[in-house]
Short mmCIF file of C-alpha atoms in Angstrom, two decimals:
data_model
loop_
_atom_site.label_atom_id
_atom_site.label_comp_id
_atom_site.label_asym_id
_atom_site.label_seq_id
_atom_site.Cartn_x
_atom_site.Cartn_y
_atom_site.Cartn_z
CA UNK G 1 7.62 4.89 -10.65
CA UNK G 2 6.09 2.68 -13.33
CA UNK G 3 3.32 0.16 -12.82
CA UNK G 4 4.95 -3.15 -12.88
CA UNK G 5 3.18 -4.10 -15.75
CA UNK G 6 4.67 -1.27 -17.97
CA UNK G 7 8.34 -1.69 -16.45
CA UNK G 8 8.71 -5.43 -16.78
CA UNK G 9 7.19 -5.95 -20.41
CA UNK G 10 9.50 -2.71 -21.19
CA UNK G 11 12.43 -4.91 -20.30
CA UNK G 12 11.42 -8.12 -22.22
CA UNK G 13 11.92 -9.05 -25.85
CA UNK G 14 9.34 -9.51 -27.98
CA UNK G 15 8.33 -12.96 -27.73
CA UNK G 16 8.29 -13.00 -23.99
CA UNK G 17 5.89 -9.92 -24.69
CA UNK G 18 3.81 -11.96 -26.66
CA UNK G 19 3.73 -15.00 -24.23
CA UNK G 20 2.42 -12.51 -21.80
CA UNK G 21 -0.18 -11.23 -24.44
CA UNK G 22 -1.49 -15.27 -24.77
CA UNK G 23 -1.45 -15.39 -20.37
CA UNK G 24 -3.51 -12.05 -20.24
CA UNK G 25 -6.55 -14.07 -22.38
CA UNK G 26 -5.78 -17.28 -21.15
CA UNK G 27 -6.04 -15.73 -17.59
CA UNK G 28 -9.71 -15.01 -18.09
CA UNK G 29 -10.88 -18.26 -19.29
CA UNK G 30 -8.83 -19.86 -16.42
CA UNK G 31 -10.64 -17.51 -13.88
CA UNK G 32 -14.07 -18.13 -15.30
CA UNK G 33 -13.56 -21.99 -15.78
CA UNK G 34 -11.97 -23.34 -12.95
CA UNK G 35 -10.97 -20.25 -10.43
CA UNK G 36 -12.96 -19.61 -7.26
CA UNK G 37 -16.25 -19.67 -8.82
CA UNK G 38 -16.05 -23.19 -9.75
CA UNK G 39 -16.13 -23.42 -5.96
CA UNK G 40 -19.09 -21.54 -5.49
CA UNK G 41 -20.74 -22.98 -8.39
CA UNK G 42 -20.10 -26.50 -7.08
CA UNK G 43 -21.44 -25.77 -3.65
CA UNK G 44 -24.67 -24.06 -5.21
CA UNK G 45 -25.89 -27.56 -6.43
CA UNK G 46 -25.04 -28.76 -2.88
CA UNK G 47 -21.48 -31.11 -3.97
CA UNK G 48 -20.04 -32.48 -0.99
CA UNK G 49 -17.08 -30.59 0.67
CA UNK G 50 -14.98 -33.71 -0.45
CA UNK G 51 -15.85 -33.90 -3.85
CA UNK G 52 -15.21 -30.12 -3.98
CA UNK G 53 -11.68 -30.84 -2.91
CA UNK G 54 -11.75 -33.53 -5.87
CA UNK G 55 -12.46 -30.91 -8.05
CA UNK G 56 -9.42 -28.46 -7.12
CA UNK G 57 -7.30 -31.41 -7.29
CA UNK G 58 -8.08 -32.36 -11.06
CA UNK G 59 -6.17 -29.45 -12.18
CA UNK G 60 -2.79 -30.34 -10.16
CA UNK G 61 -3.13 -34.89 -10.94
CA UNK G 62 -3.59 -34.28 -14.21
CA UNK G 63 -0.06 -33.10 -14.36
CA UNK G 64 0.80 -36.32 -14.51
CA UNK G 65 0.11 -36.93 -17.80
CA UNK G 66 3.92 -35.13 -18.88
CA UNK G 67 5.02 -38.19 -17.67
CA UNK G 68 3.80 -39.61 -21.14
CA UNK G 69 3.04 -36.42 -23.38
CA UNK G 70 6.86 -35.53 -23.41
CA UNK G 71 7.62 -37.48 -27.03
CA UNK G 72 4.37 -34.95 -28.03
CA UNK G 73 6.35 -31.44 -27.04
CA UNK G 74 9.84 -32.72 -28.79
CA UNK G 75 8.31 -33.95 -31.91
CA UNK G 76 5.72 -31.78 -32.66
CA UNK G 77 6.88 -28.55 -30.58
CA UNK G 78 5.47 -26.71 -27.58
CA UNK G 79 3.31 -24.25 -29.80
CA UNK G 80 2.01 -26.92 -31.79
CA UNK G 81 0.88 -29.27 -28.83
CA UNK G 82 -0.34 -26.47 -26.86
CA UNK G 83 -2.45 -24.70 -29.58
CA UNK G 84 -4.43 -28.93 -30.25
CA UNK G 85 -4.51 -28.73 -26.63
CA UNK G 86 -6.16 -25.61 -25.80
CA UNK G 87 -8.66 -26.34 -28.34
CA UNK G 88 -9.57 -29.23 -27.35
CA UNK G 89 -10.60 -28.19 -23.45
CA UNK G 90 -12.69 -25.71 -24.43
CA UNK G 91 -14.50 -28.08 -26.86
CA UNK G 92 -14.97 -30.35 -23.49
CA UNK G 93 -15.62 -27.92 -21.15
CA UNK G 94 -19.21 -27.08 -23.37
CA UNK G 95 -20.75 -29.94 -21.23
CA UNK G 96 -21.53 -27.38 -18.34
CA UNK G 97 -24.17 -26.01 -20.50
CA UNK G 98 -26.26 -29.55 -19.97
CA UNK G 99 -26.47 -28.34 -16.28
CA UNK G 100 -30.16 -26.97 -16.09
CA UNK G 101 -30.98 -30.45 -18.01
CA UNK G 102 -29.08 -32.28 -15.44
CA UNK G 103 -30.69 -30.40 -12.54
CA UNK G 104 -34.44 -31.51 -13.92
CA UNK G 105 -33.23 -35.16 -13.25
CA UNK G 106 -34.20 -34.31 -10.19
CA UNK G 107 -31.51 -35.89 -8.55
CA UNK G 108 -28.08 -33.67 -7.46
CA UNK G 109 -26.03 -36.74 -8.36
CA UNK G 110 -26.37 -36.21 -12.05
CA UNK G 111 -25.72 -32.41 -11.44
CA UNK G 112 -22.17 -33.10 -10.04
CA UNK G 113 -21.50 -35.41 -12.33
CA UNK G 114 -21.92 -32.83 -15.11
CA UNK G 115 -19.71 -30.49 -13.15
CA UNK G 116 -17.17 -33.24 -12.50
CA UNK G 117 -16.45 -34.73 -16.36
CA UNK G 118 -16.40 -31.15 -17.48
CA UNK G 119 -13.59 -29.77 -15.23
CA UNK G 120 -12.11 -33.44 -15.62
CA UNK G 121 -12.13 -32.94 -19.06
CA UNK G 122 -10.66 -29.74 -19.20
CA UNK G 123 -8.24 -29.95 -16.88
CA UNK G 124 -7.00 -33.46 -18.25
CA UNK G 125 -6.51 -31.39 -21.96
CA UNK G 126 -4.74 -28.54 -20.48
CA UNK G 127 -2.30 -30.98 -18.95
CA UNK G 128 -1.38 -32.11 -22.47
CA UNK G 129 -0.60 -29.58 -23.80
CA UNK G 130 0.88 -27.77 -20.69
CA UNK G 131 4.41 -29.55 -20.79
CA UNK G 132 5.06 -27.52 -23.68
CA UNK G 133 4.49 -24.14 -21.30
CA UNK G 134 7.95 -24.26 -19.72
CA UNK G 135 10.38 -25.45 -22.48
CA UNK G 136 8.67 -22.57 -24.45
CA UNK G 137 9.77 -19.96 -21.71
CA UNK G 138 13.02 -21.21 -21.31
CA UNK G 139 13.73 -20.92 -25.13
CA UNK G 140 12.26 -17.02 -24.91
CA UNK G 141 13.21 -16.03 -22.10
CA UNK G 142 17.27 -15.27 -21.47
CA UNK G 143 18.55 -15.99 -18.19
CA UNK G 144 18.71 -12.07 -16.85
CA UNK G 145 15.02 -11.80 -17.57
CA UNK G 146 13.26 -14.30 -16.08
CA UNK G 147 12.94 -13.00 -12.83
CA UNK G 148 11.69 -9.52 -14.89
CA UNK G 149 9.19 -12.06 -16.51
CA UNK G 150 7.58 -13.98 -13.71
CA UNK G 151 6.70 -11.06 -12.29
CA UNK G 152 5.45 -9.32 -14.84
CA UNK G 153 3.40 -12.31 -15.51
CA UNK G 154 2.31 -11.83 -12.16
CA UNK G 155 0.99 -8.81 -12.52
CA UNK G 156 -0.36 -9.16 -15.88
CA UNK G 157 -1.97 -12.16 -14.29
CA UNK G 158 -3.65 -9.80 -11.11
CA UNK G 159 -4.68 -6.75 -13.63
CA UNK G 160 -7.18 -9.65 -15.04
CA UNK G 161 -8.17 -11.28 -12.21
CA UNK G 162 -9.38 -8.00 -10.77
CA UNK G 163 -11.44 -7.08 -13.92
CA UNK G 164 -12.98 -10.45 -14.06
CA UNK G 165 -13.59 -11.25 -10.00
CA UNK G 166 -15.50 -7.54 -9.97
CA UNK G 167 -17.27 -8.56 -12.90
CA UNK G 168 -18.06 -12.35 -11.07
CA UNK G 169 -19.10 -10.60 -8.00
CA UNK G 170 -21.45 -8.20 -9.78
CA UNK G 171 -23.29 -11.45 -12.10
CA UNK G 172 -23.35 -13.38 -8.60
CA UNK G 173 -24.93 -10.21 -6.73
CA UNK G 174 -27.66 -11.13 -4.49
CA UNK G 175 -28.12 -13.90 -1.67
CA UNK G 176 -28.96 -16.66 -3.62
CA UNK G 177 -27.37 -16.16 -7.64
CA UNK G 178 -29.21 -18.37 -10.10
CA UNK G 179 -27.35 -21.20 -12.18
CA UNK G 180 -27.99 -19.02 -14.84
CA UNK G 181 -25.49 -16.55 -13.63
CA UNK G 182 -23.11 -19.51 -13.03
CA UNK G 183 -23.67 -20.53 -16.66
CA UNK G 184 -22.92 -17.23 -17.89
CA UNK G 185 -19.08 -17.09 -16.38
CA UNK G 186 -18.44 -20.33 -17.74
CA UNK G 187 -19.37 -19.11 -21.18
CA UNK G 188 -17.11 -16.01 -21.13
CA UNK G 189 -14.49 -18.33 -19.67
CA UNK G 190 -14.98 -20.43 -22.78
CA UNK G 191 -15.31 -17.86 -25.35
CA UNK G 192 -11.95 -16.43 -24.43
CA UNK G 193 -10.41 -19.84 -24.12
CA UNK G 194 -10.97 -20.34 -28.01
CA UNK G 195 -9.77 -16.40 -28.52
CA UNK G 196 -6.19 -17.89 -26.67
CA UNK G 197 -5.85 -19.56 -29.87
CA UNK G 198 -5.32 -16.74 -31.23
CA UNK G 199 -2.82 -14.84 -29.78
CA UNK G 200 -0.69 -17.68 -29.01
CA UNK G 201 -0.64 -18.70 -32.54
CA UNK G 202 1.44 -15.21 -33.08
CA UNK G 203 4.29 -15.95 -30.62
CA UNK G 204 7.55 -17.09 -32.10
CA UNK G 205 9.73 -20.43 -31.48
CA UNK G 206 7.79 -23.79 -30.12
CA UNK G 207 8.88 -25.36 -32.85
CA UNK G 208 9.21 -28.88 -32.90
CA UNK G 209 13.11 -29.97 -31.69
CA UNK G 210 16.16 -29.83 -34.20
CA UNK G 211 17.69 -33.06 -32.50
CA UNK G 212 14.92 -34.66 -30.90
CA UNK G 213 16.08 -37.35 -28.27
CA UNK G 214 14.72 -40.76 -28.42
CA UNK G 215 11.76 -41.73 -25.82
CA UNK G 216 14.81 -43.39 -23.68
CA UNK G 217 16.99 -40.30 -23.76
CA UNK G 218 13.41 -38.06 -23.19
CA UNK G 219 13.05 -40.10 -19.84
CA UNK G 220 16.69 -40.64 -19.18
CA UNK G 221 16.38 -36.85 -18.65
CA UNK G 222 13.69 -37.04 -16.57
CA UNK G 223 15.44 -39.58 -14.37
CA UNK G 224 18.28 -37.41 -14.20
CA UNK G 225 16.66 -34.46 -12.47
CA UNK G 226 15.86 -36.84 -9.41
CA UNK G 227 19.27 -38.50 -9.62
CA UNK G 228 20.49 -34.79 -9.13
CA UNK G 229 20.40 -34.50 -5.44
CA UNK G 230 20.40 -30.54 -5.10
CA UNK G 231 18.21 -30.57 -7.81
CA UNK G 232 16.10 -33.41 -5.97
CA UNK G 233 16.21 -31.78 -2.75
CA UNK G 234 14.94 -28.51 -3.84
CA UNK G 235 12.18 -30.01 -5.86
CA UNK G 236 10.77 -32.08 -2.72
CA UNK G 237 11.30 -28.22 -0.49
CA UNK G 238 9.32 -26.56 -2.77
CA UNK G 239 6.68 -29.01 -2.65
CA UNK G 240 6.26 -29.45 1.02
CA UNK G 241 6.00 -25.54 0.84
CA UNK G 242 3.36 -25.31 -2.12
CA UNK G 243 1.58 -27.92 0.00
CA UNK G 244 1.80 -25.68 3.05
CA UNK G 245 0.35 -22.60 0.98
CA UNK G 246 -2.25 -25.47 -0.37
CA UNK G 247 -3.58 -25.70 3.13
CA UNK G 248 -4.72 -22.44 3.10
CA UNK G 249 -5.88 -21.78 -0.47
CA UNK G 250 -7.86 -25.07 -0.21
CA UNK G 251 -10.02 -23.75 2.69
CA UNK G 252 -10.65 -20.19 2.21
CA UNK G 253 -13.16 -20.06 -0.52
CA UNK G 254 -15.45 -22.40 1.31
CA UNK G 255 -15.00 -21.10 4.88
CA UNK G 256 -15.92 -17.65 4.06
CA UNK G 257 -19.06 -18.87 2.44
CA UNK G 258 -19.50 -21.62 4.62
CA UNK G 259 -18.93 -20.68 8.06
CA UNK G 260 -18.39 -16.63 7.81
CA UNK G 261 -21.53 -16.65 6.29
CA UNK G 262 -20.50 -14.27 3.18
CA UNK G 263 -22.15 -13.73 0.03
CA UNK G 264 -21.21 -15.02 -3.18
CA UNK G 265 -20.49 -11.56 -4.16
CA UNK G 266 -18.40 -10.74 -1.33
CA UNK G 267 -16.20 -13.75 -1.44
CA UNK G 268 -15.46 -12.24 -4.94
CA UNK G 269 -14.66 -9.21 -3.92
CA UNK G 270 -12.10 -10.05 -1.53
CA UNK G 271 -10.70 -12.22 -4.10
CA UNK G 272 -10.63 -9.31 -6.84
CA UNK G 273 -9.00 -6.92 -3.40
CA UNK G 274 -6.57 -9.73 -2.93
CA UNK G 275 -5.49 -9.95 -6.47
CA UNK G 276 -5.06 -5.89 -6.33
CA UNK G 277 -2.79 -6.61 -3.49
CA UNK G 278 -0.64 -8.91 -5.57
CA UNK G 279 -0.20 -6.71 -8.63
CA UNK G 280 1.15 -3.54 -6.21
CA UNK G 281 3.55 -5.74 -4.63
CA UNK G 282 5.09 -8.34 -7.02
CA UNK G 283 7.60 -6.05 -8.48
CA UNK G 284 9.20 -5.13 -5.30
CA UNK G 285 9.50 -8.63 -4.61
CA UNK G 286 10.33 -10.05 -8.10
CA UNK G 287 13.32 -7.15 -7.50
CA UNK G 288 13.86 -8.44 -4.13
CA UNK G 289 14.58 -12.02 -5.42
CA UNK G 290 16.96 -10.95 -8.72
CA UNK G 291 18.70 -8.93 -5.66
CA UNK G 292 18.71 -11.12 -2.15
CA UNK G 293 18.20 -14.64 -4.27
CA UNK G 294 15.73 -17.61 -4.67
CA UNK G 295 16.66 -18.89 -0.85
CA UNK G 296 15.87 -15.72 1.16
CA UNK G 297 13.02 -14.00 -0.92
CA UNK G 298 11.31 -17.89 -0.93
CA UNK G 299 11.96 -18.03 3.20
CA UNK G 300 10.75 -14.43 3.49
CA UNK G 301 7.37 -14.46 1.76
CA UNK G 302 6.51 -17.93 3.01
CA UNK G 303 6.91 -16.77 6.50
CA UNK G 304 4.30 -13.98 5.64
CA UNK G 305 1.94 -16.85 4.52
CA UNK G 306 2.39 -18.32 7.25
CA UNK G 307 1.08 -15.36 9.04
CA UNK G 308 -2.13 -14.52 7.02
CA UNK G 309 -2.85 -18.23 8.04
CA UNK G 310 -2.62 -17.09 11.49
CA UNK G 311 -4.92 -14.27 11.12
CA UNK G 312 -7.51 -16.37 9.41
CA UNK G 313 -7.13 -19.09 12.30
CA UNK G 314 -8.04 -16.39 15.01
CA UNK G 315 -10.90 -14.21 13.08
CA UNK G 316 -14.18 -14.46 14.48
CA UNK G 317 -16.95 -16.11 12.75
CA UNK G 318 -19.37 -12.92 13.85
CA UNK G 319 -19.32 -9.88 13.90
CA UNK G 320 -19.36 -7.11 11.37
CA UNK G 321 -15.51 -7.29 10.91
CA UNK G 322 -15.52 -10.81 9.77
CA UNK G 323 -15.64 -9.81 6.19
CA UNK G 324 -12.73 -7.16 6.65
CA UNK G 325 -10.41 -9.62 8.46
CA UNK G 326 -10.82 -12.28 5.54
CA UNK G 327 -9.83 -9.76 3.55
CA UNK G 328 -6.79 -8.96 4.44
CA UNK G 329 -5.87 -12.47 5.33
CA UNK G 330 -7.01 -13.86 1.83
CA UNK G 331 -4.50 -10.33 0.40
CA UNK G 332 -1.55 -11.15 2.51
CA UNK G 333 -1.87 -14.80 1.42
CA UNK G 334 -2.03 -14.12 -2.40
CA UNK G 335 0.80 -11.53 -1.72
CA UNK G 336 3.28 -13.88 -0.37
CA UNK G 337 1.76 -16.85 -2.23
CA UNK G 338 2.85 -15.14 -5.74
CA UNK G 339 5.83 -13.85 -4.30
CA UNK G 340 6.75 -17.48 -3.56
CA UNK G 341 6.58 -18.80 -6.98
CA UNK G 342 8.33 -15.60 -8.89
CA UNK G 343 11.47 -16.68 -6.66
CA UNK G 344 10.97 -20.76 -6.69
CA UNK G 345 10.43 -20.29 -10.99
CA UNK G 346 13.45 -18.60 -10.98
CA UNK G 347 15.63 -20.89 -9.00
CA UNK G 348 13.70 -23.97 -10.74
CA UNK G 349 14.54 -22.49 -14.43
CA UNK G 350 18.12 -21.39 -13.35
CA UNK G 351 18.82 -24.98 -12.21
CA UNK G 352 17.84 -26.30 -15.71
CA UNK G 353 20.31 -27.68 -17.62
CA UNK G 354 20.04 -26.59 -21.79
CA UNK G 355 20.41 -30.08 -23.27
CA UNK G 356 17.87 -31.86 -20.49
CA UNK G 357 14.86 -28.65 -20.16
CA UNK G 358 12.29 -31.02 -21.22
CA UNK G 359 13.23 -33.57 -18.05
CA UNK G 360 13.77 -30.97 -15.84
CA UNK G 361 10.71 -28.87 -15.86
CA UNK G 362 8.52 -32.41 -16.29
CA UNK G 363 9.76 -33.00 -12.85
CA UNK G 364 9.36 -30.04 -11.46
CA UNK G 365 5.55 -30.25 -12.69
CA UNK G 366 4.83 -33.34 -11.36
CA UNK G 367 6.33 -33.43 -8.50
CA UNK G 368 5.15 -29.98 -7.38
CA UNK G 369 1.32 -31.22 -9.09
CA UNK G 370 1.42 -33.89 -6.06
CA UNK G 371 1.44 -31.33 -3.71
CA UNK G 372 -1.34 -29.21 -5.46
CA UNK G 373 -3.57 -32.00 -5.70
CA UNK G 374 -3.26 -34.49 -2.53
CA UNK G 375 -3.97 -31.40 -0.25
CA UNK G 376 -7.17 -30.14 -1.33
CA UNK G 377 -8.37 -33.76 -1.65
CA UNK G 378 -7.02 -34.13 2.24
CA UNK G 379 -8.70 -30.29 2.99
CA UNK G 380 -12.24 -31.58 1.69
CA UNK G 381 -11.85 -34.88 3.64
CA UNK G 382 -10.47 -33.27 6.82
CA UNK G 383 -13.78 -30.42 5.98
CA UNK G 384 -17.16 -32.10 5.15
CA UNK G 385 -16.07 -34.59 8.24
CA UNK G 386 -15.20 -32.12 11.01
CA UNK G 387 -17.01 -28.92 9.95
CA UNK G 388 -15.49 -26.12 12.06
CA UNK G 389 -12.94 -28.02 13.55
CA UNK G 390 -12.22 -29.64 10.18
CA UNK G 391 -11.04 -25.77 8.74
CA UNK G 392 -9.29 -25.01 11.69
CA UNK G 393 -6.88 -27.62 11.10
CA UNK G 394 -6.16 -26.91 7.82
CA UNK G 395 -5.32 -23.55 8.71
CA UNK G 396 -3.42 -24.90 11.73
CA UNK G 397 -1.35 -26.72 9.17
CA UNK G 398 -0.84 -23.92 6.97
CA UNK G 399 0.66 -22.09 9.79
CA UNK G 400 3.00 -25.00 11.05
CA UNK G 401 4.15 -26.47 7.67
CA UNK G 402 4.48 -23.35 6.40
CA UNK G 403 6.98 -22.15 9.02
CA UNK G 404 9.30 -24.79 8.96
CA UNK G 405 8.94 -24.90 4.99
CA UNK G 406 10.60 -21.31 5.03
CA UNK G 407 13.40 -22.24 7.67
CA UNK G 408 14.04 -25.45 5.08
CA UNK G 409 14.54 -22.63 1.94
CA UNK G 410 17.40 -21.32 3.50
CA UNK G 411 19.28 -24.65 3.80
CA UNK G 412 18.28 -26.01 0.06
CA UNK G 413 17.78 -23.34 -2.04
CA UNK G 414 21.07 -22.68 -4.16
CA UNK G 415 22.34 -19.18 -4.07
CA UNK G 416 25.71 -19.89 -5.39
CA UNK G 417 28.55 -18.43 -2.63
CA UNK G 418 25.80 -16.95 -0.40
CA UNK G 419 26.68 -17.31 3.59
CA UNK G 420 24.04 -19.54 4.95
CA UNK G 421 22.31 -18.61 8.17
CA UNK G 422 22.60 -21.06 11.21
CA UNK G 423 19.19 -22.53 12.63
CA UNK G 424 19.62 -20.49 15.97
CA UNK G 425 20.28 -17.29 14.34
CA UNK G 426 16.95 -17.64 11.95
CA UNK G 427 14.71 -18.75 15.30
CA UNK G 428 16.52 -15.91 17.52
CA UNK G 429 14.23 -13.29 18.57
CA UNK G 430 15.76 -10.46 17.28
CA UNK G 431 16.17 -12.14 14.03
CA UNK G 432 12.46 -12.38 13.69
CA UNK G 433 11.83 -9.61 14.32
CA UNK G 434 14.18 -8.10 12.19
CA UNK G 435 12.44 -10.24 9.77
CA UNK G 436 9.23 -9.48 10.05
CA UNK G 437 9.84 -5.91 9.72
CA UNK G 438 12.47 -6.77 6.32
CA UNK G 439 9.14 -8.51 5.10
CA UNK G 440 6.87 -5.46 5.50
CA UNK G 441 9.66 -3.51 3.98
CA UNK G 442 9.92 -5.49 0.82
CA UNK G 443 5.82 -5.19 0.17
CA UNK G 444 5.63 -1.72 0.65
CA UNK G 445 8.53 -1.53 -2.09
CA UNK G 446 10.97 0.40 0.87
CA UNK G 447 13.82 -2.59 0.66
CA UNK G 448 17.01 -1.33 -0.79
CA UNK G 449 16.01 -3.77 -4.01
CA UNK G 450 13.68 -1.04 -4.68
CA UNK G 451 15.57 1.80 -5.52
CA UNK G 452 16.22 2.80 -9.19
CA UNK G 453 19.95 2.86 -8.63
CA UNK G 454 20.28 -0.71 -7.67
CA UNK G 455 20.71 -3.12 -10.85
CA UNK G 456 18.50 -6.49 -11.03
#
């Protein structure tokens, strides 16, 4: 058997392959810029658990700005916006390097707001430039690839996360990492953000739109994805679910350095082991979605979220298997977190009308952005007031929203002629377990979706 990486790009055209090219580069800047380290970093100069959740929920608000940077995409083209864009929030991002200058104010104030207006910044830029990220797939990518493509992004996306969380974990060795060592992520996370120019200057189509619609027909089509009830239905499911998932993602970072009492270092490395456990397992599951559908494989692996939650919830804050059990709770999640959004892309992209892509995916970004960026800012709140008991509920609320999230998949999600499952058969007993152990089967790649004689 292949590694997923090979088989999917083997299966995609060229441009998709160079799209994936532009995410493998992009990836590490990301990672180094605003992934878990920004976390660390940000509770190194002491910023309040609250203002930490402000800074996760940048990324996710400044979505917003589609709502106004959609005439940019149609008139000047997704590869044209993106590439001004991308520049740009690098450029804006260099403020970080003032930090040892802002730490010799002697007051920790300044030092987060250095922090603050260069994330801001950066994640403000990247929104501009991100509605063009969508359309740009959907021109691309055909139909019968996309699950092939999503999860092969996936994995390209883990392969580089595990390279650079190793490589995070071995600069922030030690119990107490200098800013220096901070500083030096950021810079690698910057360097490679300007060589994403690069490679996404070489990918075909982005070009600015043959017909372009007026402003009024660019936001009539945004109307029209929430006057679409199916459409609007499984926008505001997928939401309540990435919210659910948000719960947990929000929290992790900071309990296992706050209250498990683990090293910088090690918090990386169970990120890096996490990310391993996503790129061994999103084929199976990308396979498992092109064969079962959006609906099941979307109720499936958020169930298994749910679950990690659980495992979290009841781990001991001592002990020498503390470190273990985060572990594999922070690998399950990222397992069935990715496997989530391979199937709800999918379904989301495969709902899009041709003529109204622009609309459609604006929604879908925004609406999905409020979920990604109310919860952490809820998670820091509900954490720098309560402490232990503050965590505990968001992971509480991981594990309840997230159950009753999956249940709602299998009601909303569109699978064309598919027989729908009745509430008491999904809660029945047996039916759990049957599910539990179809869940395990799919991640260990033993699911009849698997085998090499099944197509899609």
């Amino acid at each position: 058997m292949q590694a997923p990486v090979i088989s999917g790009f083997r299966q995609l055209e060229p441009a998709p392959r160079r799209f994936l090219f532009f995410v493998a580069v992009n990836v590490v800047s990301w990672q180094n810029i605003v992934g878990p380290a920004m976390v660390l970093f940000a509770r190194k100069i002491d910023m309040p658990e609250s203002l930490v959740g402000l800074l996760i929920s940048f990324m996710p608000f400044a979505q917003l700005l589609l709502l106004v940077t959609m005439p940019l995409v149609t008139r000047f083209g997704p590869k044209r916006v993106m590439l001004w864009a991308w520049f740009s929030r690098n450029l804006i991002c260099c403020i970080v390097f003032t930090m040892p200058f802002a730490l010799r104010a002697g007051d920790r104030r300044v030092a987060w707001m250095v922090l603050t207006v260069a994330i801001l910044g950066f994640c403000v830029m990247r929104a501009v430039g991100s509605g063009g990220w969508l359309p740009w797939l959907h021109e691309i990518v055909p139909d019968d690839r996309r699950s092939v493509y999503f999860s092969t992004e996936t994995a390209v996306t883990q392969v580089i996360n595990i390279a650079i969380m190793f490589v995070q974990a071995w600069l922030l060795a030690g119990s107490n990492p200098s800013i220096a060592r901070f500083l030096i992520i950021y810079a690698i996370g910057i360097a490679m953000g300007f060589m994403s120019l690069i490679t996404m200057s070489r990918i075909h189509g982005g070009e600015p739109f043959a017909e372009r619609p007026s402003f009024r027909d660019e936001v009539g089509a945004y109307v029209s994805a929430f006057c679409n009830g199916p459409y609007l239905r499984f926008m505001l499911t997928a939401t309540f679910c990435i919210s659910s998932m948000s719960w947990f993602g929000s929290a992790a970072v900071m309990y296992m350095r706050d209250m498990l009492k683990l090293h910088d270092s090690m918090t990386m490395t169970v990120s890096a082991v996490a990310s391993v456990g996503v790129l061994l397992t999103v084929a199976p599951w990308g396979r498992f979605t092109e064969h079962s559908g959006s609906g099941r494989a979307m109720f499936k692996s958020l169930t298994g979220h749910a679950l990690s939650a659980v495992l979290m919830l009841v781990l001991p804050l001592e002990g020498p298997w503390r470190a273990a059990g985060a572990g594999a709770a922070m690998t399950l999640a990222a397992v069935f977190c990715s496997a989530f959004m391979v199937a709800a892309n999918r379904s989301m992209l495969n709902q899009t009308p041709e003529d109204k892509r622009i609309g459609y995916t604006a929604a879908w970004t925004v609406c999905t952005s409020m979920a990604y960026g109310i919860t952490p800012l809820l998670a820091g709140i509900l954490i720098e007031h309560f402490r232990l008991p503050g965590f505990r509920t968001c992971f509480t609320l991981a594990v309840a929203t997230g159950f009753a999230g999956a249940v709602s998949c299998l009601y909303v999600v569109p699978e064309g002629t598919a027989k729908r499952p009745t509430v008491a058969s999904v809660l029945h007993p047996s039916a759990m377990t049957r599910t539990l152990a179809r869940i395990a089967a799919i991640t260990l790649g033993l699911h009849e979706s698997n085998r090499d004689d099944r197509k899609g």
